């Protein structure tokens, strides 16, 4: 839950502005959650239905991600909160049941099942998710890096230059790909394309990838002292330097 000062600040906003802000925040949160785990919009509804956590439709998840779901019912937040709590506990408690009834879903979750957590590392509950949706609570740390669309391309170039130490991709590819901790092929292929300069991450992709990119930085010998926020600051400074060189 939010503290009294945060609540006071948000209550000072008009309710329409607060609701609009909350809907956008929830869209961002759900998008980053899916991006981080490599999920389609069908994963959470299937998960909730398989374990009887509540009813949430594919279209509702899709519209939440797009900021178009104006009035989701309480069962949506209940399903998401309960699913998040189970993910926080790990897959062992639900592995046997899913192996029998939904083996494809289980494999998707094995590949990515990071939960939504608050500043204290606890899973976001149905109530916490509702507070974000109505604009009473901010996004939790680690899910809102405030990366602008206009800076995503420059950050992608800075990332490639940083992780490769200024070398060409062909000379650092094996080392960097080994350090990148993600196992899902789609994300690994996209990462390799960004590193090779064939494409850029967009802002939402960077939001979803940043923790794993920070882990890559650490695996390659980079400092983790300042955390992912410090790593992003470092990339922004490098992007600015590269722009100056151009």
JSON list of C-alpha atoms in Angstrom, two decimals:
[
{"chain": "A", "resi": 1, "resn": "UNK", "atom": "CA", "xyz": [0.00, 0.00, 0.00]},
{"chain": "A", "resi": 2, "resn": "UNK", "atom": "CA", "xyz": [1.06, 3.59, -0.49]},
{"chain": "A", "resi": 3, "resn": "UNK", "atom": "CA", "xyz": [2.20, 5.84, 2.38]},
{"chain": "A", "resi": 4, "resn": "UNK", "atom": "CA", "xyz": [0.11, 8.81, 3.53]},
{"chain": "A", "resi": 5, "resn": "UNK", "atom": "CA", "xyz": [2.28, 11.43, 1.76]},
{"chain": "A", "resi": 6, "resn": "UNK", "atom": "CA", "xyz": [2.04, 9.66, -1.60]},
{"chain": "A", "resi": 7, "resn": "UNK", "atom": "CA", "xyz": [-1.71, 9.26, -1.15]},
{"chain": "A", "resi": 8, "resn": "UNK", "atom": "CA", "xyz": [-2.08, 12.96, -0.27]},
{"chain": "A", "resi": 9, "resn": "UNK", "atom": "CA", "xyz": [-0.10, 14.01, -3.35]},
{"chain": "A", "resi": 10, "resn": "UNK", "atom": "CA", "xyz": [-2.25, 11.90, -5.62]},
{"chain": "A", "resi": 11, "resn": "UNK", "atom": "CA", "xyz": [-5.51, 12.95, -4.01]},
{"chain": "A", "resi": 12, "resn": "UNK", "atom": "CA", "xyz": [-4.57, 16.55, -4.82]},
{"chain": "A", "resi": 13, "resn": "UNK", "atom": "CA", "xyz": [-4.99, 15.66, -8.50]},
{"chain": "A", "resi": 14, "resn": "UNK", "atom": "CA", "xyz": [-8.44, 15.83, -10.05]},
{"chain": "A", "resi": 15, "resn": "UNK", "atom": "CA", "xyz": [-10.12, 12.45, -10.06]},
{"chain": "A", "resi": 16, "resn": "UNK", "atom": "CA", "xyz": [-10.32, 12.29, -13.85]},
{"chain": "A", "resi": 17, "resn": "UNK", "atom": "CA", "xyz": [-6.62, 13.06, -14.15]},
{"chain": "A", "resi": 18, "resn": "UNK", "atom": "CA", "xyz": [-5.83, 10.51, -11.46]},
{"chain": "A", "resi": 19, "resn": "UNK", "atom": "CA", "xyz": [-7.85, 7.79, -13.20]},
{"chain": "A", "resi": 20, "resn": "UNK", "atom": "CA", "xyz": [-6.22, 8.53, -16.55]},
{"chain": "A", "resi": 21, "resn": "UNK", "atom": "CA", "xyz": [-2.78, 8.47, -14.94]},
{"chain": "A", "resi": 22, "resn": "UNK", "atom": "CA", "xyz": [-3.59, 5.20, -13.17]},
{"chain": "A", "resi": 23, "resn": "UNK", "atom": "CA", "xyz": [-4.87, 3.54, -16.32]},
{"chain": "A", "resi": 24, "resn": "UNK", "atom": "CA", "xyz": [-1.68, 4.48, -18.15]},
{"chain": "A", "resi": 25, "resn": "UNK", "atom": "CA", "xyz": [0.44, 3.22, -15.26]},
{"chain": "A", "resi": 26, "resn": "UNK", "atom": "CA", "xyz": [-1.37, -0.11, -15.22]},
{"chain": "A", "resi": 27, "resn": "UNK", "atom": "CA", "xyz": [-0.97, -0.44, -19.00]},
{"chain": "A", "resi": 28, "resn": "UNK", "atom": "CA", "xyz": [2.75, 0.12, -18.60]},
{"chain": "A", "resi": 29, "resn": "UNK", "atom": "CA", "xyz": [3.01, -2.32, -15.68]},
{"chain": "A", "resi": 30, "resn": "UNK", "atom": "CA", "xyz": [1.18, -5.12, -17.49]},
{"chain": "A", "resi": 31, "resn": "UNK", "atom": "CA", "xyz": [3.16, -4.51, -20.67]},
{"chain": "A", "resi": 32, "resn": "UNK", "atom": "CA", "xyz": [6.52, -4.62, -18.88]},
{"chain": "A", "resi": 33, "resn": "UNK", "atom": "CA", "xyz": [5.44, -7.72, -16.92]},
{"chain": "A", "resi": 34, "resn": "UNK", "atom": "CA", "xyz": [4.66, -9.52, -20.16]},
{"chain": "A", "resi": 35, "resn": "UNK", "atom": "CA", "xyz": [7.77, -8.22, -21.87]},
{"chain": "A", "resi": 36, "resn": "UNK", "atom": "CA", "xyz": [10.01, -9.32, -19.01]},
{"chain": "A", "resi": 37, "resn": "UNK", "atom": "CA", "xyz": [8.61, -12.84, -19.06]},
{"chain": "A", "resi": 38, "resn": "UNK", "atom": "CA", "xyz": [8.17, -13.19, -22.81]},
{"chain": "A", "resi": 39, "resn": "UNK", "atom": "CA", "xyz": [4.41, -13.78, -22.47]},
{"chain": "A", "resi": 40, "resn": "UNK", "atom": "CA", "xyz": [1.59, -13.32, -24.96]},
{"chain": "A", "resi": 41, "resn": "UNK", "atom": "CA", "xyz": [-1.70, -11.83, -23.76]},
{"chain": "A", "resi": 42, "resn": "UNK", "atom": "CA", "xyz": [-3.11, -15.36, -23.49]},
{"chain": "A", "resi": 43, "resn": "UNK", "atom": "CA", "xyz": [-0.77, -16.61, -20.73]},
{"chain": "A", "resi": 44, "resn": "UNK", "atom": "CA", "xyz": [-2.36, -15.02, -17.66]},
{"chain": "A", "resi": 45, "resn": "UNK", "atom": "CA", "xyz": [-5.97, -15.93, -18.61]},
{"chain": "A", "resi": 46, "resn": "UNK", "atom": "CA", "xyz": [-4.90, -19.54, -19.23]},
{"chain": "A", "resi": 47, "resn": "UNK", "atom": "CA", "xyz": [-2.95, -19.60, -15.96]},
{"chain": "A", "resi": 48, "resn": "UNK", "atom": "CA", "xyz": [-5.87, -18.17, -13.97]},
{"chain": "A", "resi": 49, "resn": "UNK", "atom": "CA", "xyz": [-8.34, -20.60, -15.54]},
{"chain": "A", "resi": 50, "resn": "UNK", "atom": "CA", "xyz": [-6.08, -23.64, -15.09]},
{"chain": "A", "resi": 51, "resn": "UNK", "atom": "CA", "xyz": [-5.71, -23.02, -11.35]},
{"chain": "A", "resi": 52, "resn": "UNK", "atom": "CA", "xyz": [-9.18, -21.54, -10.73]},
{"chain": "A", "resi": 53, "resn": "UNK", "atom": "CA", "xyz": [-7.78, -18.18, -9.64]},
{"chain": "A", "resi": 54, "resn": "UNK", "atom": "CA", "xyz": [-10.55, -16.07, -11.13]},
{"chain": "A", "resi": 55, "resn": "UNK", "atom": "CA", "xyz": [-11.88, -15.22, -14.55]},
{"chain": "A", "resi": 56, "resn": "UNK", "atom": "CA", "xyz": [-9.96, -12.89, -16.81]},
{"chain": "A", "resi": 57, "resn": "UNK", "atom": "CA", "xyz": [-10.35, -12.88, -20.60]},
{"chain": "A", "resi": 58, "resn": "UNK", "atom": "CA", "xyz": [-7.66, -12.54, -23.27]},
{"chain": "A", "resi": 59, "resn": "UNK", "atom": "CA", "xyz": [-9.33, -9.33, -24.45]},
{"chain": "A", "resi": 60, "resn": "UNK", "atom": "CA", "xyz": [-9.20, -7.85, -20.95]},
{"chain": "A", "resi": 61, "resn": "UNK", "atom": "CA", "xyz": [-5.46, -8.44, -20.67]},
{"chain": "A", "resi": 62, "resn": "UNK", "atom": "CA", "xyz": [-4.93, -7.05, -24.16]},
{"chain": "A", "resi": 63, "resn": "UNK", "atom": "CA", "xyz": [-6.96, -3.94, -23.33]},
{"chain": "A", "resi": 64, "resn": "UNK", "atom": "CA", "xyz": [-5.19, -3.49, -19.98]},
{"chain": "A", "resi": 65, "resn": "UNK", "atom": "CA", "xyz": [-1.88, -3.49, -21.87]},
{"chain": "A", "resi": 66, "resn": "UNK", "atom": "CA", "xyz": [-3.22, -0.89, -24.27]},
{"chain": "A", "resi": 67, "resn": "UNK", "atom": "CA", "xyz": [-4.80, 1.31, -21.60]},
{"chain": "A", "resi": 68, "resn": "UNK", "atom": "CA", "xyz": [-8.27, 0.74, -23.08]},
{"chain": "A", "resi": 69, "resn": "UNK", "atom": "CA", "xyz": [-9.95, -1.22, -20.26]},
{"chain": "A", "resi": 70, "resn": "UNK", "atom": "CA", "xyz": [-11.84, 1.53, -18.44]},
{"chain": "A", "resi": 71, "resn": "UNK", "atom": "CA", "xyz": [-13.69, -0.46, -15.76]},
{"chain": "A", "resi": 72, "resn": "UNK", "atom": "CA", "xyz": [-12.36, -3.97, -15.08]},
{"chain": "A", "resi": 73, "resn": "UNK", "atom": "CA", "xyz": [-14.35, -5.92, -12.51]},
{"chain": "A", "resi": 74, "resn": "UNK", "atom": "CA", "xyz": [-12.91, -7.01, -9.16]},
{"chain": "A", "resi": 75, "resn": "UNK", "atom": "CA", "xyz": [-12.40, -10.55, -10.47]},
{"chain": "A", "resi": 76, "resn": "UNK", "atom": "CA", "xyz": [-9.72, -9.25, -12.86]},
{"chain": "A", "resi": 77, "resn": "UNK", "atom": "CA", "xyz": [-7.64, -7.85, -10.00]},
{"chain": "A", "resi": 78, "resn": "UNK", "atom": "CA", "xyz": [-8.32, -10.96, -7.89]},
{"chain": "A", "resi": 79, "resn": "UNK", "atom": "CA", "xyz": [-7.08, -13.25, -10.68]},
{"chain": "A", "resi": 80, "resn": "UNK", "atom": "CA", "xyz": [-3.97, -11.17, -11.36]},
{"chain": "A", "resi": 81, "resn": "UNK", "atom": "CA", "xyz": [-3.15, -10.83, -7.67]},
{"chain": "A", "resi": 82, "resn": "UNK", "atom": "CA", "xyz": [-3.51, -14.54, -6.98]},
{"chain": "A", "resi": 83, "resn": "UNK", "atom": "CA", "xyz": [-1.51, -15.47, -10.08]},
{"chain": "A", "resi": 84, "resn": "UNK", "atom": "CA", "xyz": [1.21, -13.07, -9.00]},
{"chain": "A", "resi": 85, "resn": "UNK", "atom": "CA", "xyz": [1.34, -14.59, -5.51]},
{"chain": "A", "resi": 86, "resn": "UNK", "atom": "CA", "xyz": [1.75, -18.09, -6.96]},
{"chain": "A", "resi": 87, "resn": "UNK", "atom": "CA", "xyz": [4.53, -16.93, -9.26]},
{"chain": "A", "resi": 88, "resn": "UNK", "atom": "CA", "xyz": [6.27, -15.36, -6.28]},
{"chain": "A", "resi": 89, "resn": "UNK", "atom": "CA", "xyz": [6.24, -18.74, -4.54]},
{"chain": "A", "resi": 90, "resn": "UNK", "atom": "CA", "xyz": [7.91, -20.47, -7.48]},
{"chain": "A", "resi": 91, "resn": "UNK", "atom": "CA", "xyz": [6.64, -23.17, -9.78]},
{"chain": "A", "resi": 92, "resn": "UNK", "atom": "CA", "xyz": [7.24, -26.27, -7.66]},
{"chain": "A", "resi": 93, "resn": "UNK", "atom": "CA", "xyz": [3.88, -26.12, -5.87]},
{"chain": "A", "resi": 94, "resn": "UNK", "atom": "CA", "xyz": [1.96, -26.03, -9.16]},
{"chain": "A", "resi": 95, "resn": "UNK", "atom": "CA", "xyz": [4.29, -27.98, -11.44]},
{"chain": "A", "resi": 96, "resn": "UNK", "atom": "CA", "xyz": [2.61, -31.38, -11.08]},
{"chain": "A", "resi": 97, "resn": "UNK", "atom": "CA", "xyz": [-0.88, -30.11, -11.84]},
{"chain": "A", "resi": 98, "resn": "UNK", "atom": "CA", "xyz": [0.23, -28.13, -14.87]},
{"chain": "A", "resi": 99, "resn": "UNK", "atom": "CA", "xyz": [2.34, -31.01, -16.22]},
{"chain": "A", "resi": 100, "resn": "UNK", "atom": "CA", "xyz": [-0.83, -33.07, -16.49]},
{"chain": "A", "resi": 101, "resn": "UNK", "atom": "CA", "xyz": [-3.34, -30.47, -17.69]},
{"chain": "A", "resi": 102, "resn": "UNK", "atom": "CA", "xyz": [-1.34, -27.65, -19.35]},
{"chain": "A", "resi": 103, "resn": "UNK", "atom": "CA", "xyz": [2.20, -28.78, -20.25]},
{"chain": "A", "resi": 104, "resn": "UNK", "atom": "CA", "xyz": [2.63, -26.00, -22.83]},
{"chain": "A", "resi": 105, "resn": "UNK", "atom": "CA", "xyz": [1.69, -23.35, -20.24]},
{"chain": "A", "resi": 106, "resn": "UNK", "atom": "CA", "xyz": [4.15, -24.87, -17.79]},
{"chain": "A", "resi": 107, "resn": "UNK", "atom": "CA", "xyz": [6.97, -24.58, -20.31]},
{"chain": "A", "resi": 108, "resn": "UNK", "atom": "CA", "xyz": [6.11, -20.94, -20.94]},
{"chain": "A", "resi": 109, "resn": "UNK", "atom": "CA", "xyz": [6.23, -20.27, -17.20]},
{"chain": "A", "resi": 110, "resn": "UNK", "atom": "CA", "xyz": [9.52, -22.13, -16.83]},
{"chain": "A", "resi": 111, "resn": "UNK", "atom": "CA", "xyz": [10.98, -19.77, -19.43]},
{"chain": "A", "resi": 112, "resn": "UNK", "atom": "CA", "xyz": [9.68, -16.68, -17.62]},
{"chain": "A", "resi": 113, "resn": "UNK", "atom": "CA", "xyz": [7.74, -16.30, -14.37]},
{"chain": "A", "resi": 114, "resn": "UNK", "atom": "CA", "xyz": [9.03, -13.13, -12.67]},
{"chain": "A", "resi": 115, "resn": "UNK", "atom": "CA", "xyz": [6.34, -11.70, -10.35]},
{"chain": "A", "resi": 116, "resn": "UNK", "atom": "CA", "xyz": [5.36, -8.10, -9.76]},
{"chain": "A", "resi": 117, "resn": "UNK", "atom": "CA", "xyz": [6.92, -6.97, -6.48]},
{"chain": "A", "resi": 118, "resn": "UNK", "atom": "CA", "xyz": [6.80, -3.81, -4.39]},
{"chain": "A", "resi": 119, "resn": "UNK", "atom": "CA", "xyz": [9.70, -1.84, -2.92]},
{"chain": "A", "resi": 120, "resn": "UNK", "atom": "CA", "xyz": [10.04, -4.38, -0.12]},
{"chain": "A", "resi": 121, "resn": "UNK", "atom": "CA", "xyz": [10.18, -7.36, -2.47]},
{"chain": "A", "resi": 122, "resn": "UNK", "atom": "CA", "xyz": [6.67, -8.59, -1.64]},
{"chain": "A", "resi": 123, "resn": "UNK", "atom": "CA", "xyz": [4.26, -9.60, -4.41]},
{"chain": "A", "resi": 124, "resn": "UNK", "atom": "CA", "xyz": [1.68, -7.01, -5.46]},
{"chain": "A", "resi": 125, "resn": "UNK", "atom": "CA", "xyz": [-1.74, -8.08, -4.23]},
{"chain": "A", "resi": 126, "resn": "UNK", "atom": "CA", "xyz": [-5.12, -7.55, -5.88]},
{"chain": "A", "resi": 127, "resn": "UNK", "atom": "CA", "xyz": [-5.59, -4.47, -3.71]},
{"chain": "A", "resi": 128, "resn": "UNK", "atom": "CA", "xyz": [-2.20, -3.03, -4.64]},
{"chain": "A", "resi": 129, "resn": "UNK", "atom": "CA", "xyz": [-2.92, -3.54, -8.34]},
{"chain": "A", "resi": 130, "resn": "UNK", "atom": "CA", "xyz": [-6.29, -1.83, -7.97]},
{"chain": "A", "resi": 131, "resn": "UNK", "atom": "CA", "xyz": [-4.65, 1.15, -6.24]},
{"chain": "A", "resi": 132, "resn": "UNK", "atom": "CA", "xyz": [-2.27, 1.53, -9.19]},
{"chain": "A", "resi": 133, "resn": "UNK", "atom": "CA", "xyz": [-5.14, 1.28, -11.66]},
{"chain": "A", "resi": 134, "resn": "UNK", "atom": "CA", "xyz": [-7.18, 4.05, -10.01]},
{"chain": "A", "resi": 135, "resn": "UNK", "atom": "CA", "xyz": [-4.14, 6.30, -9.59]},
{"chain": "A", "resi": 136, "resn": "UNK", "atom": "CA", "xyz": [-3.76, 6.05, -5.81]},
{"chain": "A", "resi": 137, "resn": "UNK", "atom": "CA", "xyz": [-0.38, 4.30, -5.91]},
{"chain": "A", "resi": 138, "resn": "UNK", "atom": "CA", "xyz": [2.72, 4.75, -8.08]},
{"chain": "A", "resi": 139, "resn": "UNK", "atom": "CA", "xyz": [4.34, 1.99, -10.06]},
{"chain": "A", "resi": 140, "resn": "UNK", "atom": "CA", "xyz": [6.73, -0.10, -7.96]},
{"chain": "A", "resi": 141, "resn": "UNK", "atom": "CA", "xyz": [10.50, 0.36, -8.32]},
{"chain": "A", "resi": 142, "resn": "UNK", "atom": "CA", "xyz": [11.93, -1.69, -11.15]},
{"chain": "A", "resi": 143, "resn": "UNK", "atom": "CA", "xyz": [8.83, -1.36, -13.31]},
{"chain": "A", "resi": 144, "resn": "UNK", "atom": "CA", "xyz": [9.07, 2.30, -14.24]},
{"chain": "A", "resi": 145, "resn": "UNK", "atom": "CA", "xyz": [12.48, 3.39, -15.53]},
{"chain": "A", "resi": 146, "resn": "UNK", "atom": "CA", "xyz": [10.87, 6.40, -17.28]},
{"chain": "A", "resi": 147, "resn": "UNK", "atom": "CA", "xyz": [12.58, 5.68, -20.59]},
{"chain": "A", "resi": 148, "resn": "UNK", "atom": "CA", "xyz": [11.28, 8.03, -23.28]},
{"chain": "A", "resi": 149, "resn": "UNK", "atom": "CA", "xyz": [10.51, 6.88, -26.79]},
{"chain": "A", "resi": 150, "resn": "UNK", "atom": "CA", "xyz": [12.87, 9.54, -28.16]},
{"chain": "A", "resi": 151, "resn": "UNK", "atom": "CA", "xyz": [15.89, 8.18, -26.28]},
{"chain": "A", "resi": 152, "resn": "UNK", "atom": "CA", "xyz": [15.40, 4.47, -26.93]},
{"chain": "A", "resi": 153, "resn": "UNK", "atom": "CA", "xyz": [17.44, 4.40, -30.14]},
{"chain": "A", "resi": 154, "resn": "UNK", "atom": "CA", "xyz": [20.38, 6.24, -28.57]},
{"chain": "A", "resi": 155, "resn": "UNK", "atom": "CA", "xyz": [20.27, 3.97, -25.52]},
{"chain": "A", "resi": 156, "resn": "UNK", "atom": "CA", "xyz": [20.30, 0.90, -27.79]},
{"chain": "A", "resi": 157, "resn": "UNK", "atom": "CA", "xyz": [23.46, 2.15, -29.51]},
{"chain": "A", "resi": 158, "resn": "UNK", "atom": "CA", "xyz": [25.04, 2.97, -26.15]},
{"chain": "A", "resi": 159, "resn": "UNK", "atom": "CA", "xyz": [24.16, -0.47, -24.85]},
{"chain": "A", "resi": 160, "resn": "UNK", "atom": "CA", "xyz": [25.81, -2.23, -27.79]},
{"chain": "A", "resi": 161, "resn": "UNK", "atom": "CA", "xyz": [28.93, -0.09, -27.50]},
{"chain": "A", "resi": 162, "resn": "UNK", "atom": "CA", "xyz": [29.09, -0.63, -23.74]},
{"chain": "A", "resi": 163, "resn": "UNK", "atom": "CA", "xyz": [28.56, -4.39, -23.59]},
{"chain": "A", "resi": 164, "resn": "UNK", "atom": "CA", "xyz": [31.00, -4.98, -26.46]},
{"chain": "A", "resi": 165, "resn": "UNK", "atom": "CA", "xyz": [33.58, -2.60, -25.00]},
{"chain": "A", "resi": 166, "resn": "UNK", "atom": "CA", "xyz": [33.72, -0.67, -28.25]},
{"chain": "A", "resi": 167, "resn": "UNK", "atom": "CA", "xyz": [34.54, -3.79, -30.28]},
{"chain": "A", "resi": 168, "resn": "UNK", "atom": "CA", "xyz": [32.64, -4.96, -33.35]},
{"chain": "A", "resi": 169, "resn": "UNK", "atom": "CA", "xyz": [29.85, -7.44, -32.72]},
{"chain": "A", "resi": 170, "resn": "UNK", "atom": "CA", "xyz": [31.60, -10.30, -34.51]},
{"chain": "A", "resi": 171, "resn": "UNK", "atom": "CA", "xyz": [34.48, -10.10, -32.03]},
{"chain": "A", "resi": 172, "resn": "UNK", "atom": "CA", "xyz": [32.38, -10.04, -28.85]},
{"chain": "A", "resi": 173, "resn": "UNK", "atom": "CA", "xyz": [29.25, -11.95, -29.81]},
{"chain": "A", "resi": 174, "resn": "UNK", "atom": "CA", "xyz": [30.06, -15.24, -28.08]},
{"chain": "A", "resi": 175, "resn": "UNK", "atom": "CA", "xyz": [31.08, -13.59, -24.83]},
{"chain": "A", "resi": 176, "resn": "UNK", "atom": "CA", "xyz": [28.10, -11.22, -24.67]},
{"chain": "A", "resi": 177, "resn": "UNK", "atom": "CA", "xyz": [25.51, -13.84, -25.61]},
{"chain": "A", "resi": 178, "resn": "UNK", "atom": "CA", "xyz": [26.88, -16.14, -22.92]},
{"chain": "A", "resi": 179, "resn": "UNK", "atom": "CA", "xyz": [26.49, -13.34, -20.35]},
{"chain": "A", "resi": 180, "resn": "UNK", "atom": "CA", "xyz": [22.90, -12.52, -21.39]},
{"chain": "A", "resi": 181, "resn": "UNK", "atom": "CA", "xyz": [20.81, -14.57, -18.91]},
{"chain": "A", "resi": 182, "resn": "UNK", "atom": "CA", "xyz": [17.58, -14.89, -20.91]},
{"chain": "A", "resi": 183, "resn": "UNK", "atom": "CA", "xyz": [16.81, -18.34, -22.32]},
{"chain": "A", "resi": 184, "resn": "UNK", "atom": "CA", "xyz": [13.81, -17.54, -24.53]},
{"chain": "A", "resi": 185, "resn": "UNK", "atom": "CA", "xyz": [14.88, -17.66, -28.19]},
{"chain": "A", "resi": 186, "resn": "UNK", "atom": "CA", "xyz": [12.74, -14.73, -29.32]},
{"chain": "A", "resi": 187, "resn": "UNK", "atom": "CA", "xyz": [14.29, -12.38, -26.79]},
{"chain": "A", "resi": 188, "resn": "UNK", "atom": "CA", "xyz": [17.81, -13.69, -27.44]},
{"chain": "A", "resi": 189, "resn": "UNK", "atom": "CA", "xyz": [17.38, -13.11, -31.18]},
{"chain": "A", "resi": 190, "resn": "UNK", "atom": "CA", "xyz": [16.12, -9.59, -30.57]},
{"chain": "A", "resi": 191, "resn": "UNK", "atom": "CA", "xyz": [19.00, -8.84, -28.20]},
{"chain": "A", "resi": 192, "resn": "UNK", "atom": "CA", "xyz": [21.52, -10.07, -30.78]},
{"chain": "A", "resi": 193, "resn": "UNK", "atom": "CA", "xyz": [19.95, -7.86, -33.46]},
{"chain": "A", "resi": 194, "resn": "UNK", "atom": "CA", "xyz": [20.21, -4.81, -31.20]},
{"chain": "A", "resi": 195, "resn": "UNK", "atom": "CA", "xyz": [23.82, -5.61, -30.37]},
{"chain": "A", "resi": 196, "resn": "UNK", "atom": "CA", "xyz": [24.61, -6.01, -34.07]},
{"chain": "A", "resi": 197, "resn": "UNK", "atom": "CA", "xyz": [22.98, -2.68, -34.90]},
{"chain": "A", "resi": 198, "resn": "UNK", "atom": "CA", "xyz": [20.28, -4.30, -37.03]},
{"chain": "A", "resi": 199, "resn": "UNK", "atom": "CA", "xyz": [17.46, -2.81, -34.95]},
{"chain": "A", "resi": 200, "resn": "UNK", "atom": "CA", "xyz": [16.82, -0.77, -31.80]},
{"chain": "A", "resi": 201, "resn": "UNK", "atom": "CA", "xyz": [14.85, -1.50, -28.69]},
{"chain": "A", "resi": 202, "resn": "UNK", "atom": "CA", "xyz": [11.81, 0.67, -28.21]},
{"chain": "A", "resi": 203, "resn": "UNK", "atom": "CA", "xyz": [11.14, 2.31, -24.84]},
{"chain": "A", "resi": 204, "resn": "UNK", "atom": "CA", "xyz": [8.79, -0.41, -23.57]},
{"chain": "A", "resi": 205, "resn": "UNK", "atom": "CA", "xyz": [11.16, -3.18, -24.62]},
{"chain": "A", "resi": 206, "resn": "UNK", "atom": "CA", "xyz": [13.98, -1.46, -22.75]},
{"chain": "A", "resi": 207, "resn": "UNK", "atom": "CA", "xyz": [11.76, -1.18, -19.68]},
{"chain": "A", "resi": 208, "resn": "UNK", "atom": "CA", "xyz": [11.16, -4.92, -19.82]},
{"chain": "A", "resi": 209, "resn": "UNK", "atom": "CA", "xyz": [14.76, -5.83, -20.60]},
{"chain": "A", "resi": 210, "resn": "UNK", "atom": "CA", "xyz": [16.68, -3.52, -18.27]},
{"chain": "A", "resi": 211, "resn": "UNK", "atom": "CA", "xyz": [17.10, -5.90, -15.33]},
{"chain": "A", "resi": 212, "resn": "UNK", "atom": "CA", "xyz": [18.47, -8.62, -17.61]},
{"chain": "A", "resi": 213, "resn": "UNK", "atom": "CA", "xyz": [20.68, -6.12, -19.44]},
{"chain": "A", "resi": 214, "resn": "UNK", "atom": "CA", "xyz": [22.02, -5.01, -16.07]},
{"chain": "A", "resi": 215, "resn": "UNK", "atom": "CA", "xyz": [22.69, -8.67, -15.20]},
{"chain": "A", "resi": 216, "resn": "UNK", "atom": "CA", "xyz": [24.57, -9.00, -18.52]},
{"chain": "A", "resi": 217, "resn": "UNK", "atom": "CA", "xyz": [26.63, -5.94, -17.62]},
{"chain": "A", "resi": 218, "resn": "UNK", "atom": "CA", "xyz": [27.53, -7.55, -14.27]},
{"chain": "A", "resi": 219, "resn": "UNK", "atom": "CA", "xyz": [28.34, -10.93, -15.83]},
{"chain": "A", "resi": 220, "resn": "UNK", "atom": "CA", "xyz": [30.80, -9.15, -18.13]},
{"chain": "A", "resi": 221, "resn": "UNK", "atom": "CA", "xyz": [32.57, -7.68, -15.11]},
{"chain": "A", "resi": 222, "resn": "UNK", "atom": "CA", "xyz": [30.67, -4.42, -14.73]},
{"chain": "A", "resi": 223, "resn": "UNK", "atom": "CA", "xyz": [29.95, -2.92, -11.34]},
{"chain": "A", "resi": 224, "resn": "UNK", "atom": "CA", "xyz": [26.59, -3.58, -9.71]},
{"chain": "A", "resi": 225, "resn": "UNK", "atom": "CA", "xyz": [27.08, -1.09, -6.90]},
{"chain": "A", "resi": 226, "resn": "UNK", "atom": "CA", "xyz": [24.60, 1.48, -8.19]},
{"chain": "A", "resi": 227, "resn": "UNK", "atom": "CA", "xyz": [21.98, -1.03, -9.24]},
{"chain": "A", "resi": 228, "resn": "UNK", "atom": "CA", "xyz": [19.90, -1.01, -12.41]},
{"chain": "A", "resi": 229, "resn": "UNK", "atom": "CA", "xyz": [19.11, 2.69, -11.96]},
{"chain": "A", "resi": 230, "resn": "UNK", "atom": "CA", "xyz": [22.81, 3.50, -11.94]},
{"chain": "A", "resi": 231, "resn": "UNK", "atom": "CA", "xyz": [23.34, 1.32, -15.00]},
{"chain": "A", "resi": 232, "resn": "UNK", "atom": "CA", "xyz": [20.63, 3.24, -16.86]},
{"chain": "A", "resi": 233, "resn": "UNK", "atom": "CA", "xyz": [22.26, 6.52, -15.85]},
{"chain": "A", "resi": 234, "resn": "UNK", "atom": "CA", "xyz": [25.55, 5.19, -17.19]},
{"chain": "A", "resi": 235, "resn": "UNK", "atom": "CA", "xyz": [23.93, 4.26, -20.51]},
{"chain": "A", "resi": 236, "resn": "UNK", "atom": "CA", "xyz": [22.36, 7.69, -20.80]},
{"chain": "A", "resi": 237, "resn": "UNK", "atom": "CA", "xyz": [25.74, 9.34, -20.28]},
{"chain": "A", "resi": 238, "resn": "UNK", "atom": "CA", "xyz": [27.31, 7.06, -22.89]},
{"chain": "A", "resi": 239, "resn": "UNK", "atom": "CA", "xyz": [24.46, 7.80, -25.33]},
{"chain": "A", "resi": 240, "resn": "UNK", "atom": "CA", "xyz": [25.07, 11.51, -24.87]},
{"chain": "A", "resi": 241, "resn": "UNK", "atom": "CA", "xyz": [28.79, 11.06, -25.54]},
{"chain": "A", "resi": 242, "resn": "UNK", "atom": "CA", "xyz": [28.11, 9.03, -28.66]},
{"chain": "A", "resi": 243, "resn": "UNK", "atom": "CA", "xyz": [25.75, 11.71, -29.92]},
{"chain": "A", "resi": 244, "resn": "UNK", "atom": "CA", "xyz": [28.44, 14.31, -29.33]},
{"chain": "A", "resi": 245, "resn": "UNK", "atom": "CA", "xyz": [30.96, 12.25, -31.29]},
{"chain": "A", "resi": 246, "resn": "UNK", "atom": "CA", "xyz": [28.55, 12.03, -34.22]}
]
